[in-house]
Amino acid sequence: MINQSQNIGDYSYSRRKITPIRIVRYIYRRFVHLFYKTTSDYLMEKNLEEEELEKESSLQLEWRLAGDDDLPDFRNFLPRFYITCFQKRFGENEHCLVATHKGEIVYFCWFTWDENYQPSEKDFWIGIGPEKAYIYDAYTRLSFRNQGIHQEAYRRIHKRLLDRGIKYSVIMMDKRNLNAILTAVQVGFKLKGTIFSRRILWNKKFWFVPS
Protein backbone atom coordinates (compact mmCIF):
# COMPACT_ATOMS: atom_id res chain seq x y z
CA MET A 1 0.00 0.00 0.00
CA ILE A 2 1.07 3.61 -0.60
CA ASN A 3 0.70 5.88 2.42
CA GLN A 4 -1.25 9.05 1.66
CA SER A 5 -0.99 11.76 4.31
CA GLN A 6 -1.73 14.87 2.25
CA ASN A 7 -4.11 17.31 3.96
CA ILE A 8 -6.73 18.18 1.37
CA GLY A 9 -8.36 20.84 3.56
CA ASP A 10 -11.96 21.31 4.55
CA TYR A 11 -14.36 22.46 1.83
CA SER A 12 -17.57 21.51 3.62
CA TYR A 13 -20.57 23.83 3.73
CA SER A 14 -20.53 23.67 7.53
CA ARG A 15 -17.34 25.79 7.53
CA ARG A 16 -18.86 28.63 5.54
CA LYS A 17 -19.76 31.86 7.32
CA ILE A 18 -23.48 32.67 7.44
CA THR A 19 -24.20 36.11 5.96
CA PRO A 20 -27.44 37.95 5.05
CA ILE A 21 -26.67 37.53 1.34
CA ARG A 22 -26.27 33.76 1.68
CA ILE A 23 -29.51 33.56 3.66
CA VAL A 24 -31.39 35.43 0.91
CA ARG A 25 -29.84 33.23 -1.77
CA TYR A 26 -30.80 30.11 0.14
CA ILE A 27 -34.43 31.21 0.51
CA TYR A 28 -34.56 32.18 -3.19
CA ARG A 29 -33.17 28.81 -4.31
CA ARG A 30 -35.63 26.94 -2.10
CA PHE A 31 -38.52 28.88 -3.66
CA VAL A 32 -37.31 28.36 -7.23
CA HIS A 33 -36.83 24.64 -6.59
CA LEU A 34 -40.55 24.27 -6.11
CA PHE A 35 -40.93 24.83 -9.87
CA TYR A 36 -37.52 24.19 -11.41
CA LYS A 37 -34.46 22.21 -10.31
CA THR A 38 -31.30 20.92 -11.92
CA THR A 39 -28.62 18.62 -10.50
CA SER A 40 -25.35 17.20 -11.74
CA ASP A 41 -23.48 14.27 -10.23
CA TYR A 42 -20.15 12.71 -11.10
CA LEU A 43 -20.22 8.98 -11.82
CA MET A 44 -16.88 7.49 -10.70
CA GLU A 45 -15.54 3.96 -10.94
CA LYS A 46 -12.62 2.05 -9.47
CA ASN A 47 -10.89 -1.12 -10.60
CA LEU A 48 -10.54 -3.02 -7.32
CA GLU A 49 -7.50 -4.93 -8.55
CA GLU A 50 -5.50 -1.70 -8.74
CA GLU A 51 -3.35 -0.58 -5.81
CA GLU A 52 -5.06 1.85 -3.45
CA LEU A 53 -3.75 4.96 -1.77
CA GLU A 54 -4.09 4.55 1.97
CA LYS A 55 -4.49 7.28 4.58
CA GLU A 56 -3.99 5.80 8.00
CA SER A 57 -6.19 7.02 10.84
CA SER A 58 -4.74 7.51 14.31
CA LEU A 59 -8.10 6.75 15.91
CA GLN A 60 -8.77 3.48 17.65
CA LEU A 61 -11.82 2.28 15.73
CA GLU A 62 -13.65 -1.01 15.46
CA TRP A 63 -15.15 -1.93 12.08
CA ARG A 64 -18.09 -4.26 11.45
CA LEU A 65 -21.29 -4.68 9.46
CA ALA A 66 -24.35 -3.10 11.05
CA GLY A 67 -27.75 -4.74 11.51
CA ASP A 68 -31.26 -4.12 12.83
CA ASP A 69 -30.02 -4.14 16.41
CA ASP A 70 -27.96 -1.00 15.66
CA LEU A 71 -31.01 1.14 14.86
CA PRO A 72 -31.21 2.55 18.44
CA ASP A 73 -27.62 3.81 18.07
CA PHE A 74 -28.43 5.43 14.72
CA ARG A 75 -31.36 7.22 16.39
CA ASN A 76 -28.89 9.07 18.61
CA PHE A 77 -27.64 11.22 15.73
CA LEU A 78 -29.91 10.71 12.70
CA PRO A 79 -33.45 12.00 11.93
CA ARG A 80 -36.41 9.63 11.95
CA PHE A 81 -36.52 9.60 8.13
CA TYR A 82 -33.12 7.87 8.00
CA ILE A 83 -34.10 5.29 10.59
CA THR A 84 -37.16 4.29 8.52
CA CYS A 85 -34.98 4.11 5.40
CA PHE A 86 -32.35 2.00 7.19
CA GLN A 87 -34.98 -0.45 8.42
CA LYS A 88 -36.03 -1.05 4.83
CA ARG A 89 -32.45 -1.41 3.62
CA PHE A 90 -31.61 -4.01 6.25
CA GLY A 91 -34.51 -6.08 4.95
CA GLU A 92 -33.12 -6.02 1.42
CA ASN A 93 -29.76 -6.95 -0.06
CA GLU A 94 -27.99 -3.80 1.17
CA HIS A 95 -25.06 -3.71 3.56
CA CYS A 96 -23.82 -1.08 6.00
CA LEU A 97 -20.23 -0.85 7.23
CA VAL A 98 -19.85 1.08 10.49
CA ALA A 99 -16.92 2.31 12.54
CA THR A 100 -17.36 2.54 16.30
CA HIS A 101 -15.34 4.47 18.88
CA LYS A 102 -15.78 3.52 22.53
CA GLY A 103 -18.92 1.63 21.60
CA GLU A 104 -20.59 4.48 19.66
CA ILE A 105 -21.15 4.57 15.90
CA VAL A 106 -19.11 7.43 14.43
CA TYR A 107 -19.26 6.51 10.74
CA PHE A 108 -21.38 4.48 8.32
CA CYS A 109 -21.31 3.67 4.62
CA TRP A 110 -23.77 1.62 2.55
CA PHE A 111 -22.94 -0.68 -0.35
CA THR A 112 -24.69 -3.30 -2.47
CA TRP A 113 -24.09 -5.64 -5.39
CA ASP A 114 -27.78 -6.47 -5.91
CA GLU A 115 -28.57 -6.17 -9.63
CA ASN A 116 -32.16 -5.17 -8.81
CA TYR A 117 -31.05 -2.11 -6.83
CA GLN A 118 -32.52 1.04 -8.41
CA PRO A 119 -34.19 3.37 -5.88
CA SER A 120 -34.39 6.35 -8.26
CA GLU A 121 -34.36 7.16 -11.96
CA LYS A 122 -30.86 8.61 -11.65
CA ASP A 123 -29.42 5.34 -10.34
CA PHE A 124 -30.29 3.66 -13.65
CA TRP A 125 -26.89 4.78 -14.94
CA ILE A 126 -24.92 3.04 -12.19
CA GLY A 127 -25.21 -0.37 -13.84
CA ILE A 128 -24.69 -2.81 -10.97
CA GLY A 129 -23.80 -6.28 -12.22
CA PRO A 130 -22.09 -9.53 -11.22
CA GLU A 131 -18.69 -7.78 -11.23
CA LYS A 132 -19.72 -4.28 -10.13
CA ALA A 133 -20.94 -2.96 -6.75
CA TYR A 134 -22.34 0.42 -5.72
CA ILE A 135 -21.09 2.38 -2.67
CA TYR A 136 -23.32 5.18 -1.39
CA ASP A 137 -24.74 7.16 1.53
CA ALA A 138 -21.71 7.64 3.79
CA TYR A 139 -21.61 9.83 6.88
CA THR A 140 -18.96 10.75 9.44
CA ARG A 141 -19.93 12.39 12.71
CA LEU A 142 -18.62 15.95 12.94
CA SER A 143 -15.93 15.48 15.60
CA PHE A 144 -14.39 12.58 13.64
CA ARG A 145 -14.05 14.20 10.22
CA ASN A 146 -10.80 14.89 8.32
CA GLN A 147 -9.04 11.97 10.00
CA GLY A 148 -8.97 9.46 7.13
CA ILE A 149 -11.96 7.39 8.23
CA HIS A 150 -13.74 7.48 4.87
CA GLN A 151 -10.63 6.35 3.02
CA GLU A 152 -10.21 3.47 5.44
CA ALA A 153 -13.87 2.52 4.87
CA TYR A 154 -13.35 2.40 1.10
CA ARG A 155 -10.39 0.08 1.60
CA ARG A 156 -12.34 -2.27 3.88
CA ILE A 157 -15.40 -2.35 1.63
CA HIS A 158 -13.24 -3.02 -1.41
CA LYS A 159 -11.58 -5.95 0.35
CA ARG A 160 -15.01 -7.46 1.08
CA LEU A 161 -16.04 -7.00 -2.54
CA LEU A 162 -12.85 -8.57 -3.88
CA ASP A 163 -13.42 -11.58 -1.64
CA ARG A 164 -16.77 -12.02 -3.42
CA GLY A 165 -15.16 -11.84 -6.86
CA ILE A 166 -16.38 -8.30 -7.60
CA LYS A 167 -13.88 -6.34 -9.70
CA TYR A 168 -15.31 -2.81 -9.81
CA SER A 169 -17.02 -0.35 -7.50
CA VAL A 170 -18.95 2.76 -8.53
CA ILE A 171 -19.99 5.88 -6.66
CA MET A 172 -22.07 8.92 -7.50
CA MET A 173 -20.92 12.31 -6.17
CA ASP A 174 -22.59 15.70 -6.08
CA LYS A 175 -20.26 18.03 -8.03
CA ARG A 176 -20.33 20.49 -5.12
CA ASN A 177 -19.08 17.95 -2.56
CA LEU A 178 -15.36 18.62 -3.03
CA ASN A 179 -14.27 16.77 0.12
CA ALA A 180 -15.93 13.53 -0.98
CA ILE A 181 -14.65 13.86 -4.57
CA LEU A 182 -11.04 14.42 -3.47
CA THR A 183 -11.23 11.47 -1.09
CA ALA A 184 -12.55 9.26 -3.89
CA VAL A 185 -9.73 10.34 -6.21
CA GLN A 186 -7.15 9.61 -3.52
CA VAL A 187 -8.31 5.99 -3.20
CA GLY A 188 -8.27 5.46 -6.96
CA PHE A 189 -11.72 6.29 -8.33
CA LYS A 190 -11.79 7.68 -11.86
CA LEU A 191 -14.40 9.86 -13.49
CA LYS A 192 -16.65 8.02 -15.96
CA GLY A 193 -19.03 10.87 -16.74
CA THR A 194 -21.70 13.21 -15.39
CA ILE A 195 -25.36 12.44 -14.70
CA PHE A 196 -27.59 15.47 -15.24
CA SER A 197 -31.19 15.89 -14.15
CA ARG A 198 -33.73 18.62 -14.79
CA ARG A 199 -37.20 19.04 -13.33
CA ILE A 200 -39.74 21.59 -14.56
CA LEU A 201 -42.83 21.34 -12.37
CA TRP A 202 -43.58 17.57 -12.42
CA ASN A 203 -41.67 16.75 -15.62
CA LYS A 204 -38.26 15.11 -15.05
CA LYS A 205 -35.45 14.39 -17.48
CA PHE A 206 -32.15 12.55 -16.90
CA TRP A 207 -29.19 12.15 -19.20
CA PHE A 208 -25.58 10.97 -19.03
CA VAL A 209 -22.52 12.65 -20.57
CA PRO A 210 -19.37 10.45 -20.68
CA SER A 211 -16.10 12.04 -19.60
mmCIF file of C-alpha atoms in Angstrom:
data_model
loop_
_atom_site.group_PDB
_atom_site.id
_atom_site.type_symbol
_atom_site.label_atom_id
_atom_site.label_comp_id
_atom_site.label_asym_id
_atom_site.label_seq_id
_atom_site.Cartn_x
_atom_site.Cartn_y
_atom_site.Cartn_z
ATOM 1 C CA MET A 1 0.000 0.000 0.000
ATOM 2 C CA ILE A 2 1.065 3.609 -0.598
ATOM 3 C CA ASN A 3 0.698 5.883 2.425
ATOM 4 C CA GLN A 4 -1.251 9.052 1.664
ATOM 5 C CA SER A 5 -0.992 11.756 4.313
ATOM 6 C CA GLN A 6 -1.726 14.873 2.252
ATOM 7 C CA ASN A 7 -4.109 17.306 3.959
ATOM 8 C CA ILE A 8 -6.733 18.179 1.370
ATOM 9 C CA GLY A 9 -8.358 20.843 3.556
ATOM 10 C CA ASP A 10 -11.963 21.314 4.551
ATOM 11 C CA TYR A 11 -14.357 22.463 1.833
ATOM 12 C CA SER A 12 -17.574 21.507 3.624
ATOM 13 C CA TYR A 13 -20.572 23.828 3.732
ATOM 14 C CA SER A 14 -20.535 23.672 7.532
ATOM 15 C CA ARG A 15 -17.341 25.790 7.529
ATOM 16 C CA ARG A 16 -18.855 28.634 5.543
ATOM 17 C CA LYS A 17 -19.764 31.856 7.320
ATOM 18 C CA ILE A 18 -23.483 32.668 7.445
ATOM 19 C CA THR A 19 -24.202 36.106 5.959
ATOM 20 C CA PRO A 20 -27.443 37.945 5.051
ATOM 21 C CA ILE A 21 -26.666 37.526 1.335
ATOM 22 C CA ARG A 22 -26.269 33.765 1.681
ATOM 23 C CA ILE A 23 -29.510 33.556 3.659
ATOM 24 C CA VAL A 24 -31.393 35.431 0.913
ATOM 25 C CA ARG A 25 -29.839 33.229 -1.774
ATOM 26 C CA TYR A 26 -30.799 30.108 0.142
ATOM 27 C CA ILE A 27 -34.431 31.213 0.508
ATOM 28 C CA TYR A 28 -34.563 32.176 -3.188
ATOM 29 C CA ARG A 29 -33.174 28.811 -4.310
ATOM 30 C CA ARG A 30 -35.629 26.945 -2.105
ATOM 31 C CA PHE A 31 -38.523 28.878 -3.664
ATOM 32 C CA VAL A 32 -37.313 28.356 -7.229
ATOM 33 C CA HIS A 33 -36.826 24.637 -6.595
ATOM 34 C CA LEU A 34 -40.553 24.265 -6.114
ATOM 35 C CA PHE A 35 -40.927 24.828 -9.866
ATOM 36 C CA TYR A 36 -37.522 24.189 -11.408
ATOM 37 C CA LYS A 37 -34.460 22.215 -10.305
ATOM 38 C CA THR A 38 -31.300 20.921 -11.920
ATOM 39 C CA THR A 39 -28.624 18.624 -10.500
ATOM 40 C CA SER A 40 -25.350 17.203 -11.738
ATOM 41 C CA ASP A 41 -23.478 14.268 -10.231
ATOM 42 C CA TYR A 42 -20.152 12.706 -11.096
ATOM 43 C CA LEU A 43 -20.218 8.977 -11.820
ATOM 44 C CA MET A 44 -16.885 7.491 -10.698
ATOM 45 C CA GLU A 45 -15.536 3.962 -10.945
ATOM 46 C CA LYS A 46 -12.615 2.045 -9.474
ATOM 47 C CA ASN A 47 -10.892 -1.124 -10.597
ATOM 48 C CA LEU A 48 -10.544 -3.022 -7.323
ATOM 49 C CA GLU A 49 -7.504 -4.931 -8.549
ATOM 50 C CA GLU A 50 -5.496 -1.704 -8.736
ATOM 51 C CA GLU A 51 -3.347 -0.584 -5.813
ATOM 52 C CA GLU A 52 -5.059 1.849 -3.451
ATOM 53 C CA LEU A 53 -3.749 4.964 -1.768
ATOM 54 C CA GLU A 54 -4.090 4.554 1.975
ATOM 55 C CA LYS A 55 -4.485 7.277 4.581
ATOM 56 C CA GLU A 56 -3.986 5.799 8.005
ATOM 57 C CA SER A 57 -6.188 7.021 10.837
ATOM 58 C CA SER A 58 -4.737 7.509 14.314
ATOM 59 C CA LEU A 59 -8.104 6.753 15.905
ATOM 60 C CA GLN A 60 -8.770 3.476 17.650
ATOM 61 C CA LEU A 61 -11.818 2.281 15.727
ATOM 62 C CA GLU A 62 -13.645 -1.006 15.456
ATOM 63 C CA TRP A 63 -15.146 -1.933 12.080
ATOM 64 C CA ARG A 64 -18.085 -4.264 11.448
ATOM 65 C CA LEU A 65 -21.290 -4.681 9.456
ATOM 66 C CA ALA A 66 -24.352 -3.101 11.052
ATOM 67 C CA GLY A 67 -27.748 -4.742 11.506
ATOM 68 C CA ASP A 68 -31.259 -4.123 12.833
ATOM 69 C CA ASP A 69 -30.015 -4.141 16.410
ATOM 70 C CA ASP A 70 -27.957 -1.003 15.656
ATOM 71 C CA LEU A 71 -31.011 1.145 14.864
ATOM 72 C CA PRO A 72 -31.209 2.548 18.440
ATOM 73 C CA ASP A 73 -27.618 3.806 18.073
ATOM 74 C CA PHE A 74 -28.429 5.433 14.722
ATOM 75 C CA ARG A 75 -31.360 7.219 16.391
ATOM 76 C CA ASN A 76 -28.887 9.068 18.615
ATOM 77 C CA PHE A 77 -27.641 11.218 15.734
ATOM 78 C CA LEU A 78 -29.907 10.708 12.703
ATOM 79 C CA PRO A 79 -33.445 12.004 11.929
ATOM 80 C CA ARG A 80 -36.410 9.635 11.949
ATOM 81 C CA PHE A 81 -36.518 9.599 8.128
ATOM 82 C CA TYR A 82 -33.116 7.875 7.995
ATOM 83 C CA ILE A 83 -34.105 5.289 10.587
ATOM 84 C CA THR A 84 -37.158 4.294 8.524
ATOM 85 C CA CYS A 85 -34.985 4.110 5.401
ATOM 86 C CA PHE A 86 -32.348 2.004 7.195
ATOM 87 C CA GLN A 87 -34.978 -0.454 8.418
ATOM 88 C CA LYS A 88 -36.035 -1.046 4.826
ATOM 89 C CA ARG A 89 -32.449 -1.412 3.618
ATOM 90 C CA PHE A 90 -31.605 -4.012 6.249
ATOM 91 C CA GLY A 91 -34.509 -6.080 4.949
ATOM 92 C CA GLU A 92 -33.123 -6.017 1.422
ATOM 93 C CA ASN A 93 -29.756 -6.951 -0.057
ATOM 94 C CA GLU A 94 -27.989 -3.804 1.166
ATOM 95 C CA HIS A 95 -25.061 -3.709 3.557
ATOM 96 C CA CYS A 96 -23.815 -1.077 6.000
ATOM 97 C CA LEU A 97 -20.232 -0.851 7.228
ATOM 98 C CA VAL A 98 -19.849 1.079 10.495
ATOM 99 C CA ALA A 99 -16.917 2.310 12.540
ATOM 100 C CA THR A 100 -17.357 2.544 16.301
ATOM 101 C CA HIS A 101 -15.340 4.466 18.876
ATOM 102 C CA LYS A 102 -15.778 3.521 22.526
ATOM 103 C CA GLY A 103 -18.925 1.627 21.599
ATOM 104 C CA GLU A 104 -20.592 4.482 19.659
ATOM 105 C CA ILE A 105 -21.150 4.570 15.899
ATOM 106 C CA VAL A 106 -19.115 7.429 14.432
ATOM 107 C CA TYR A 107 -19.263 6.505 10.740
ATOM 108 C CA PHE A 108 -21.381 4.483 8.318
ATOM 109 C CA CYS A 109 -21.309 3.671 4.619
ATOM 110 C CA TRP A 110 -23.767 1.616 2.553
ATOM 111 C CA PHE A 111 -22.939 -0.680 -0.351
ATOM 112 C CA THR A 112 -24.688 -3.304 -2.475
ATOM 113 C CA TRP A 113 -24.092 -5.639 -5.394
ATOM 114 C CA ASP A 114 -27.777 -6.466 -5.905
ATOM 115 C CA GLU A 115 -28.573 -6.172 -9.634
ATOM 116 C CA ASN A 116 -32.157 -5.172 -8.810
ATOM 117 C CA TYR A 117 -31.054 -2.109 -6.829
ATOM 118 C CA GLN A 118 -32.523 1.040 -8.408
ATOM 119 C CA PRO A 119 -34.186 3.369 -5.878
ATOM 120 C CA SER A 120 -34.391 6.350 -8.258
ATOM 121 C CA GLU A 121 -34.358 7.159 -11.956
ATOM 122 C CA LYS A 122 -30.860 8.608 -11.648
ATOM 123 C CA ASP A 123 -29.417 5.342 -10.337
ATOM 124 C CA PHE A 124 -30.287 3.657 -13.652
ATOM 125 C CA TRP A 125 -26.891 4.785 -14.943
ATOM 126 C CA ILE A 126 -24.924 3.043 -12.195
ATOM 127 C CA GLY A 127 -25.213 -0.365 -13.843
ATOM 128 C CA ILE A 128 -24.692 -2.807 -10.966
ATOM 129 C CA GLY A 129 -23.800 -6.277 -12.216
ATOM 130 C CA PRO A 130 -22.090 -9.534 -11.221
ATOM 131 C CA GLU A 131 -18.690 -7.783 -11.225
ATOM 132 C CA LYS A 132 -19.719 -4.280 -10.129
ATOM 133 C CA ALA A 133 -20.938 -2.956 -6.755
ATOM 134 C CA TYR A 134 -22.344 0.415 -5.720
ATOM 135 C CA ILE A 135 -21.085 2.381 -2.674
ATOM 136 C CA TYR A 136 -23.324 5.176 -1.389
ATOM 137 C CA ASP A 137 -24.736 7.159 1.526
ATOM 138 C CA ALA A 138 -21.713 7.636 3.794
ATOM 139 C CA TYR A 139 -21.615 9.831 6.878
ATOM 140 C CA THR A 140 -18.957 10.751 9.436
ATOM 141 C CA ARG A 141 -19.929 12.385 12.712
ATOM 142 C CA LEU A 142 -18.625 15.947 12.941
ATOM 143 C CA SER A 143 -15.932 15.482 15.595
ATOM 144 C CA PHE A 144 -14.385 12.575 13.644
ATOM 145 C CA ARG A 145 -14.052 14.199 10.222
ATOM 146 C CA ASN A 146 -10.803 14.894 8.325
ATOM 147 C CA GLN A 147 -9.035 11.966 10.002
ATOM 148 C CA GLY A 148 -8.972 9.458 7.125
ATOM 149 C CA ILE A 149 -11.964 7.389 8.230
ATOM 150 C CA HIS A 150 -13.744 7.481 4.873
ATOM 151 C CA GLN A 151 -10.626 6.350 3.018
ATOM 152 C CA GLU A 152 -10.214 3.465 5.435
ATOM 153 C CA ALA A 153 -13.873 2.518 4.874
ATOM 154 C CA TYR A 154 -13.353 2.399 1.105
ATOM 155 C CA ARG A 155 -10.388 0.079 1.604
ATOM 156 C CA ARG A 156 -12.335 -2.265 3.884
ATOM 157 C CA ILE A 157 -15.398 -2.351 1.632
ATOM 158 C CA HIS A 158 -13.236 -3.020 -1.413
ATOM 159 C CA LYS A 159 -11.580 -5.951 0.352
ATOM 160 C CA ARG A 160 -15.006 -7.464 1.076
ATOM 161 C CA LEU A 161 -16.039 -6.995 -2.542
ATOM 162 C CA LEU A 162 -12.853 -8.565 -3.880
ATOM 163 C CA ASP A 163 -13.420 -11.575 -1.643
ATOM 164 C CA ARG A 164 -16.775 -12.018 -3.425
ATOM 165 C CA GLY A 165 -15.155 -11.835 -6.857
ATOM 166 C CA ILE A 166 -16.377 -8.302 -7.597
ATOM 167 C CA LYS A 167 -13.878 -6.340 -9.700
ATOM 168 C CA TYR A 168 -15.310 -2.811 -9.807
ATOM 169 C CA SER A 169 -17.024 -0.350 -7.502
ATOM 170 C CA VAL A 170 -18.949 2.755 -8.530
ATOM 171 C CA ILE A 171 -19.990 5.875 -6.656
ATOM 172 C CA MET A 172 -22.068 8.923 -7.502
ATOM 173 C CA MET A 173 -20.924 12.308 -6.167
ATOM 174 C CA ASP A 174 -22.588 15.705 -6.082
ATOM 175 C CA LYS A 175 -20.259 18.026 -8.028
ATOM 176 C CA ARG A 176 -20.329 20.489 -5.120
ATOM 177 C CA ASN A 177 -19.075 17.954 -2.561
ATOM 178 C CA LEU A 178 -15.364 18.618 -3.028
ATOM 179 C CA ASN A 179 -14.269 16.772 0.120
ATOM 180 C CA ALA A 180 -15.926 13.534 -0.985
ATOM 181 C CA ILE A 181 -14.647 13.864 -4.565
ATOM 182 C CA LEU A 182 -11.042 14.420 -3.472
ATOM 183 C CA THR A 183 -11.234 11.466 -1.088
ATOM 184 C CA ALA A 184 -12.549 9.255 -3.893
ATOM 185 C CA VAL A 185 -9.732 10.343 -6.206
ATOM 186 C CA GLN A 186 -7.147 9.612 -3.519
ATOM 187 C CA VAL A 187 -8.308 5.989 -3.199
ATOM 188 C CA GLY A 188 -8.270 5.459 -6.959
ATOM 189 C CA PHE A 189 -11.720 6.292 -8.326
ATOM 190 C CA LYS A 190 -11.786 7.676 -11.856
ATOM 191 C CA LEU A 191 -14.404 9.859 -13.494
ATOM 192 C CA LYS A 192 -16.652 8.015 -15.960
ATOM 193 C CA GLY A 193 -19.032 10.867 -16.742
ATOM 194 C CA THR A 194 -21.704 13.205 -15.392
ATOM 195 C CA ILE A 195 -25.360 12.444 -14.700
ATOM 196 C CA PHE A 196 -27.589 15.473 -15.237
ATOM 197 C CA SER A 197 -31.187 15.888 -14.153
ATOM 198 C CA ARG A 198 -33.732 18.619 -14.791
ATOM 199 C CA ARG A 199 -37.204 19.036 -13.332
ATOM 200 C CA ILE A 200 -39.745 21.587 -14.563
ATOM 201 C CA LEU A 201 -42.830 21.337 -12.368
ATOM 202 C CA TRP A 202 -43.577 17.574 -12.420
ATOM 203 C CA ASN A 203 -41.673 16.751 -15.622
ATOM 204 C CA LYS A 204 -38.264 15.111 -15.050
ATOM 205 C CA LYS A 205 -35.452 14.387 -17.480
ATOM 206 C CA PHE A 206 -32.154 12.549 -16.903
ATOM 207 C CA TRP A 207 -29.185 12.154 -19.202
ATOM 208 C CA PHE A 208 -25.580 10.974 -19.032
ATOM 209 C CA VAL A 209 -22.517 12.654 -20.574
ATOM 210 C CA PRO A 210 -19.369 10.451 -20.682
ATOM 211 C CA SER A 211 -16.100 12.044 -19.599
#
